[in-house]
Coordinates of N, CA, C and O in Angstrom, one line a residue:
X8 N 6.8 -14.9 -3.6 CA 6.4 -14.0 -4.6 C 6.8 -12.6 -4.1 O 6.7 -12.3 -2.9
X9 N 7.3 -11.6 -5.1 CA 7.8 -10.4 -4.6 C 6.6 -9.7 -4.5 O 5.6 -10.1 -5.1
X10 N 6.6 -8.4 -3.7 CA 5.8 -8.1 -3.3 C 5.4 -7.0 -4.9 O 4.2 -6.8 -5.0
X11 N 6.1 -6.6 -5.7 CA 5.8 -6.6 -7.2 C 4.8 -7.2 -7.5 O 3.7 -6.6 -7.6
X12 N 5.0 -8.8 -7.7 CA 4.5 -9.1 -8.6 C 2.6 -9.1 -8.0 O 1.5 -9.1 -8.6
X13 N 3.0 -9.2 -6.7 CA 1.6 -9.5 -5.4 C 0.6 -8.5 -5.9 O -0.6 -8.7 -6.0
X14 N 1.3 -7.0 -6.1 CA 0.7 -6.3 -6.0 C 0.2 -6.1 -7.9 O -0.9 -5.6 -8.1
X15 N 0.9 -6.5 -9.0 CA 0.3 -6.4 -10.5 C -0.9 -7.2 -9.7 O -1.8 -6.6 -9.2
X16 N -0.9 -8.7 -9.7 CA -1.9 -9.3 -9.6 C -3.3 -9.2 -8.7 O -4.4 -9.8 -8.8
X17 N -2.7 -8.4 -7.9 CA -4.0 -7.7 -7.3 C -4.8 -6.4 -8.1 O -5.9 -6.0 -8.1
X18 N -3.4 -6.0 -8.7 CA -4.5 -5.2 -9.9 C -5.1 -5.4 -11.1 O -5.5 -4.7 -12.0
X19 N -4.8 -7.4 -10.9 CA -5.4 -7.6 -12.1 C -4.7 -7.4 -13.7 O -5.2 -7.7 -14.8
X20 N -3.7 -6.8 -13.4 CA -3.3 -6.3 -14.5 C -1.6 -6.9 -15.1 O -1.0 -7.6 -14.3
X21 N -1.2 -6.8 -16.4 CA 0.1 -6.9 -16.7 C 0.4 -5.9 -17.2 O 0.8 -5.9 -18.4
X22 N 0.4 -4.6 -16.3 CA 0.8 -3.2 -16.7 C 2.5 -3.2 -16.6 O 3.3 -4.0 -16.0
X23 N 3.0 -1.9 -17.3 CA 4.2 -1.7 -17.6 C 4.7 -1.7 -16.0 O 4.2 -0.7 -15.4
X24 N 5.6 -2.5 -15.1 CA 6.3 -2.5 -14.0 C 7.3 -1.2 -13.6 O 8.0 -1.2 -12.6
X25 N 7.3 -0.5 -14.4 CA 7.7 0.8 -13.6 C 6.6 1.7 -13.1 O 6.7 2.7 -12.2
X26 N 5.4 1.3 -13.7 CA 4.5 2.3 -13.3 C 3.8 1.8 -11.8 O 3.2 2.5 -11.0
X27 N 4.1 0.1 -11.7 CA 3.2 0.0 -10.7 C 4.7 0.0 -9.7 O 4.4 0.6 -8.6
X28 N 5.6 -0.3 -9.7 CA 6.7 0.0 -9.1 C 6.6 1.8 -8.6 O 6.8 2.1 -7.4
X29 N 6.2 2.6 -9.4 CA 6.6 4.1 -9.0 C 4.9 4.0 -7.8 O 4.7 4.9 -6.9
X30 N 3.9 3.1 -8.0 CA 2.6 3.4 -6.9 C 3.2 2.6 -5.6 O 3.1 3.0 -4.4
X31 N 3.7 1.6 -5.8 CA 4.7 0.6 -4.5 C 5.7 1.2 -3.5 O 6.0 0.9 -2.3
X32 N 6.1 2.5 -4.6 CA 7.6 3.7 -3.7 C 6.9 4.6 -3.1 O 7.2 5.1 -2.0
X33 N 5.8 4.8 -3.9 CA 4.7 6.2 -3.4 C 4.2 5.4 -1.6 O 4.6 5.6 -0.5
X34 N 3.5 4.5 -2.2 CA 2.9 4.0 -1.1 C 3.9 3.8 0.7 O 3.7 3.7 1.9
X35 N 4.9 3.7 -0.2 CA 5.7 3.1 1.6 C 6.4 4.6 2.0 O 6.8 4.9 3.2
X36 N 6.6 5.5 0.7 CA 6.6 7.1 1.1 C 5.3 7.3 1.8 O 5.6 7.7 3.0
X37 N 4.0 7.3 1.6 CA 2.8 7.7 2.1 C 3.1 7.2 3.3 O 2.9 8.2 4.1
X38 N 3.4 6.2 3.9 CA 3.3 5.5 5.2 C 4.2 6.2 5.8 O 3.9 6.9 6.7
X39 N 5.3 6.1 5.5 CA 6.5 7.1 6.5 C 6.1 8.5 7.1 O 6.2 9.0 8.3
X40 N 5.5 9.0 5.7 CA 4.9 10.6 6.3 C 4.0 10.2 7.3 O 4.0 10.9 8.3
X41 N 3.1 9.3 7.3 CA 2.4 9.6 8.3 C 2.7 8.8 9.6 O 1.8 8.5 10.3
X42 N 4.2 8.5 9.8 CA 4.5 8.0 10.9 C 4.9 6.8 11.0 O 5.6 6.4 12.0
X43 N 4.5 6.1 10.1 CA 5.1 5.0 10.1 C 6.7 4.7 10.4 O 7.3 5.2 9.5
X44 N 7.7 4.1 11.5 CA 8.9 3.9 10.7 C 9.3 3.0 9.9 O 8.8 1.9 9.7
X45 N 10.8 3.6 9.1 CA 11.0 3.2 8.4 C 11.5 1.1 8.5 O 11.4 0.2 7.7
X46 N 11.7 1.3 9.3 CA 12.4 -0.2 9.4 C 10.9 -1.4 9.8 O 11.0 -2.6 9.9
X47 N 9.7 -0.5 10.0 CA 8.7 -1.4 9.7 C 7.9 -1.3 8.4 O 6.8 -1.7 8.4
X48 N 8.4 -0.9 7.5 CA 7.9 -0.8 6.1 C 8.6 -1.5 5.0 O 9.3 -1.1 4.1
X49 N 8.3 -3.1 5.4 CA 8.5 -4.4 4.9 C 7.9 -4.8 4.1 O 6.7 -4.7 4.3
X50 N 8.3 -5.6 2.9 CA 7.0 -6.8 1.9 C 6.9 -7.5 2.3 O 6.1 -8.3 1.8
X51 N 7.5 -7.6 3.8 CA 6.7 -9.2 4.5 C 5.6 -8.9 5.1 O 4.6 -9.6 5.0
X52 N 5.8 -7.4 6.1 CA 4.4 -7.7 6.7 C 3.6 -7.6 6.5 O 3.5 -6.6 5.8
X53 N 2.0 -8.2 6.7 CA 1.1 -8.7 6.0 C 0.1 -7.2 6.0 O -0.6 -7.0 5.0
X54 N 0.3 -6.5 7.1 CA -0.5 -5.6 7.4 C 0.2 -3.9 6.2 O -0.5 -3.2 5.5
X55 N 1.2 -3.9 6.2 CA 2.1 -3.0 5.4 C 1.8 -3.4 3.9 O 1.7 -2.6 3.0
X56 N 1.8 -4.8 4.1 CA 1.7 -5.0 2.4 C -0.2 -5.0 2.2 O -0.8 -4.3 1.4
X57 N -0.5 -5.5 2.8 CA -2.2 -5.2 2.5 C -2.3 -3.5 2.3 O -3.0 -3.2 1.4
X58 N -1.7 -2.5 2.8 CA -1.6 -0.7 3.0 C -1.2 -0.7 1.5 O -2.0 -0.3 0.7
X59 N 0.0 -1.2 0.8 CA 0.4 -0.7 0.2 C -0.7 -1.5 -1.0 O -1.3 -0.7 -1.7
X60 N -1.0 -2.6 -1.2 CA -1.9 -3.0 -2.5 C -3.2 -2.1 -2.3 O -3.8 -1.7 -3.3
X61 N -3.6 -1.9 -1.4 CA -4.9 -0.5 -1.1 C -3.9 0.9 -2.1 O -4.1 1.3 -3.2
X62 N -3.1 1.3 -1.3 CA -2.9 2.4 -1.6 C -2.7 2.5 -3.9 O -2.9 3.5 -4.6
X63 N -2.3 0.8 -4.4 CA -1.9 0.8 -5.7 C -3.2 1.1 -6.3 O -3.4 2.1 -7.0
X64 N -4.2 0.0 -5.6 CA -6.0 0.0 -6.3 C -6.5 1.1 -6.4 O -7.2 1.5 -7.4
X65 N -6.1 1.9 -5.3 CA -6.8 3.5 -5.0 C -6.4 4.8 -6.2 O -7.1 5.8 -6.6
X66 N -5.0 4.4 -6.8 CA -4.4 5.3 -7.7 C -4.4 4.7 -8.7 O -3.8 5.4 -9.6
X67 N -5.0 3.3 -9.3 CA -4.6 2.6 -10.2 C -5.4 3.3 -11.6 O -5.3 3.2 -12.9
X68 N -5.9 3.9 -10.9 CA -7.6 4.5 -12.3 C -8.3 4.0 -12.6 O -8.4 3.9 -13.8
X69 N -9.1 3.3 -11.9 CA -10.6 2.8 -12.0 C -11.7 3.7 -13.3 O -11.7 4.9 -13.4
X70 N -12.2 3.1 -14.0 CA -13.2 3.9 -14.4 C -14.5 4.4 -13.5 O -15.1 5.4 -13.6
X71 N -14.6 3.2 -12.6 CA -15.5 3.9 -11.8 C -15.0 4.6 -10.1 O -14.5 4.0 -9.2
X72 N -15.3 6.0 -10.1 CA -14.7 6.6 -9.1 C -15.2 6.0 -7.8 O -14.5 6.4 -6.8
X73 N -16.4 5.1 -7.4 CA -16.8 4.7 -6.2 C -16.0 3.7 -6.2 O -15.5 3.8 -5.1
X74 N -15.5 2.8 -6.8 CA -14.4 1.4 -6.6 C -13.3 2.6 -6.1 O -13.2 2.8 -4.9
X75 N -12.6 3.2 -6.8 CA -11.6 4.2 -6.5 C -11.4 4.6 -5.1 O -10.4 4.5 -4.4
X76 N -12.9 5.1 -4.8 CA -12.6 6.0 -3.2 C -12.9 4.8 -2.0 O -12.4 5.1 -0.8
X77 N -13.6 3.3 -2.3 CA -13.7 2.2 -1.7 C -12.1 2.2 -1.0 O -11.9 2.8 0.1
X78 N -11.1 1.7 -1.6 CA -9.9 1.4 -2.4 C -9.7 2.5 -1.3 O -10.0 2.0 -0.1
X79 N -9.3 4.0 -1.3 CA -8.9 5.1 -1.1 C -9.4 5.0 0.9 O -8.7 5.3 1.8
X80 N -10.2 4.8 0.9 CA -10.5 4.9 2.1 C -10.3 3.8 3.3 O -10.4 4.0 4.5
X81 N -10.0 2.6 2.7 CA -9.8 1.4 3.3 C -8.3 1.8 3.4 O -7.7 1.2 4.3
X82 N -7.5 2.7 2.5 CA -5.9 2.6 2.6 C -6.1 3.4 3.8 O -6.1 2.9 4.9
X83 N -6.4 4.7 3.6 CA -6.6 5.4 4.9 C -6.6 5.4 6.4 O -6.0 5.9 7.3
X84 N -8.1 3.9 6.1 CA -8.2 3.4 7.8 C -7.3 2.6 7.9 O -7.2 2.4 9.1
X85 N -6.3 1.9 7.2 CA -5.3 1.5 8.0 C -3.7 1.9 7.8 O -2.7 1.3 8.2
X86 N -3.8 2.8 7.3 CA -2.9 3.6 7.5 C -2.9 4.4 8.8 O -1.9 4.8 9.4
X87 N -4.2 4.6 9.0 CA -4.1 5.9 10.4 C -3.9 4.8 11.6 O -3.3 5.0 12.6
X88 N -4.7 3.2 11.0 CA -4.3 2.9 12.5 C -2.7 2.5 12.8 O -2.1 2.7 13.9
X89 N -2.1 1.9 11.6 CA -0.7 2.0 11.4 C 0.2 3.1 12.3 O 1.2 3.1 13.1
X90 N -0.4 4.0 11.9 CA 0.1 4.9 12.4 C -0.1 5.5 13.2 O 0.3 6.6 13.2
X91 N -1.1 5.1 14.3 CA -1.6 5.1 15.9 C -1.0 4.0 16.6 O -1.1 3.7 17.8
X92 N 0.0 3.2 15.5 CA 0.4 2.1 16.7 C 1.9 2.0 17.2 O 2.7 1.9 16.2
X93 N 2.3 1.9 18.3 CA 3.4 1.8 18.8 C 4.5 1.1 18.2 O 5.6 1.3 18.1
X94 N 3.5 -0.3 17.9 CA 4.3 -1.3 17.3 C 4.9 -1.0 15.8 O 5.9 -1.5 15.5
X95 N 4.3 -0.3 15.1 CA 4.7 0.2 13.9 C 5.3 1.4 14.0 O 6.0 1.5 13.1
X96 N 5.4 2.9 14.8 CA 5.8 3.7 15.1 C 7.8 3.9 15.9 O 8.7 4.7 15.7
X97 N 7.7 3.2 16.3 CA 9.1 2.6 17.2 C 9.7 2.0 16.3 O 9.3 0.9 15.8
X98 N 10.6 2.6 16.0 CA 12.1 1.2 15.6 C 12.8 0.4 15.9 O 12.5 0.3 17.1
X99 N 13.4 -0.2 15.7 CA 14.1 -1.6 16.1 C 14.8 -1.6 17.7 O 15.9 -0.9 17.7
X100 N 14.5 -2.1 18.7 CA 15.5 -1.5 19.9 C 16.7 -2.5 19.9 O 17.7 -2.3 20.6
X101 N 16.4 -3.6 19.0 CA 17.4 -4.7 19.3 C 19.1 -3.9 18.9 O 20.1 -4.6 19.0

């Protein structure tokens, strides 16, 4: 399953796929700025792609803003640790 479609169905939703496409581009931009590199910001990995379905939930517009900032802050904590870790910070040496 692409990581698309991973992430509609995590929001539950069959919203228009450019929109959740433009939260999917944002998200692996979000991770870069904060350090992440680029060549580990994959749909495979489990930890990158769990960052990015946080980061869709958190922008998706909840009517309720406590589900929202839930969502918002779980992207956060693992985004910072993402991005405290070597293993995700370092590029490919192969």
């Amino acid at each position: 399953m692409a990581l698309l479609d991973d992430v509609k169905e995590a929001l539950r939703e069959n919203t228009i796929e450019n929109e959740v496409q433009d939260l999917i581009d944002a998200a692996k931009a979000d991770l870069a700025l904060s350090g992440v590199h680029e060549n580990k910001i994959t749909d495979i990995d489990p930890l990158i792609k769990r960052a990015i379905i946080l980061y869709c939930k958190a922008h998706f517009g909840y009517d309720d803003p406590k589900i929202q900032e839930r969502f918002e802050d779980a992207y956060y904590s693992l985004k910072n640790h993402l991005a405290l870790s070597i293993e995700y910070t370092t590029g490919d040496t192969s």
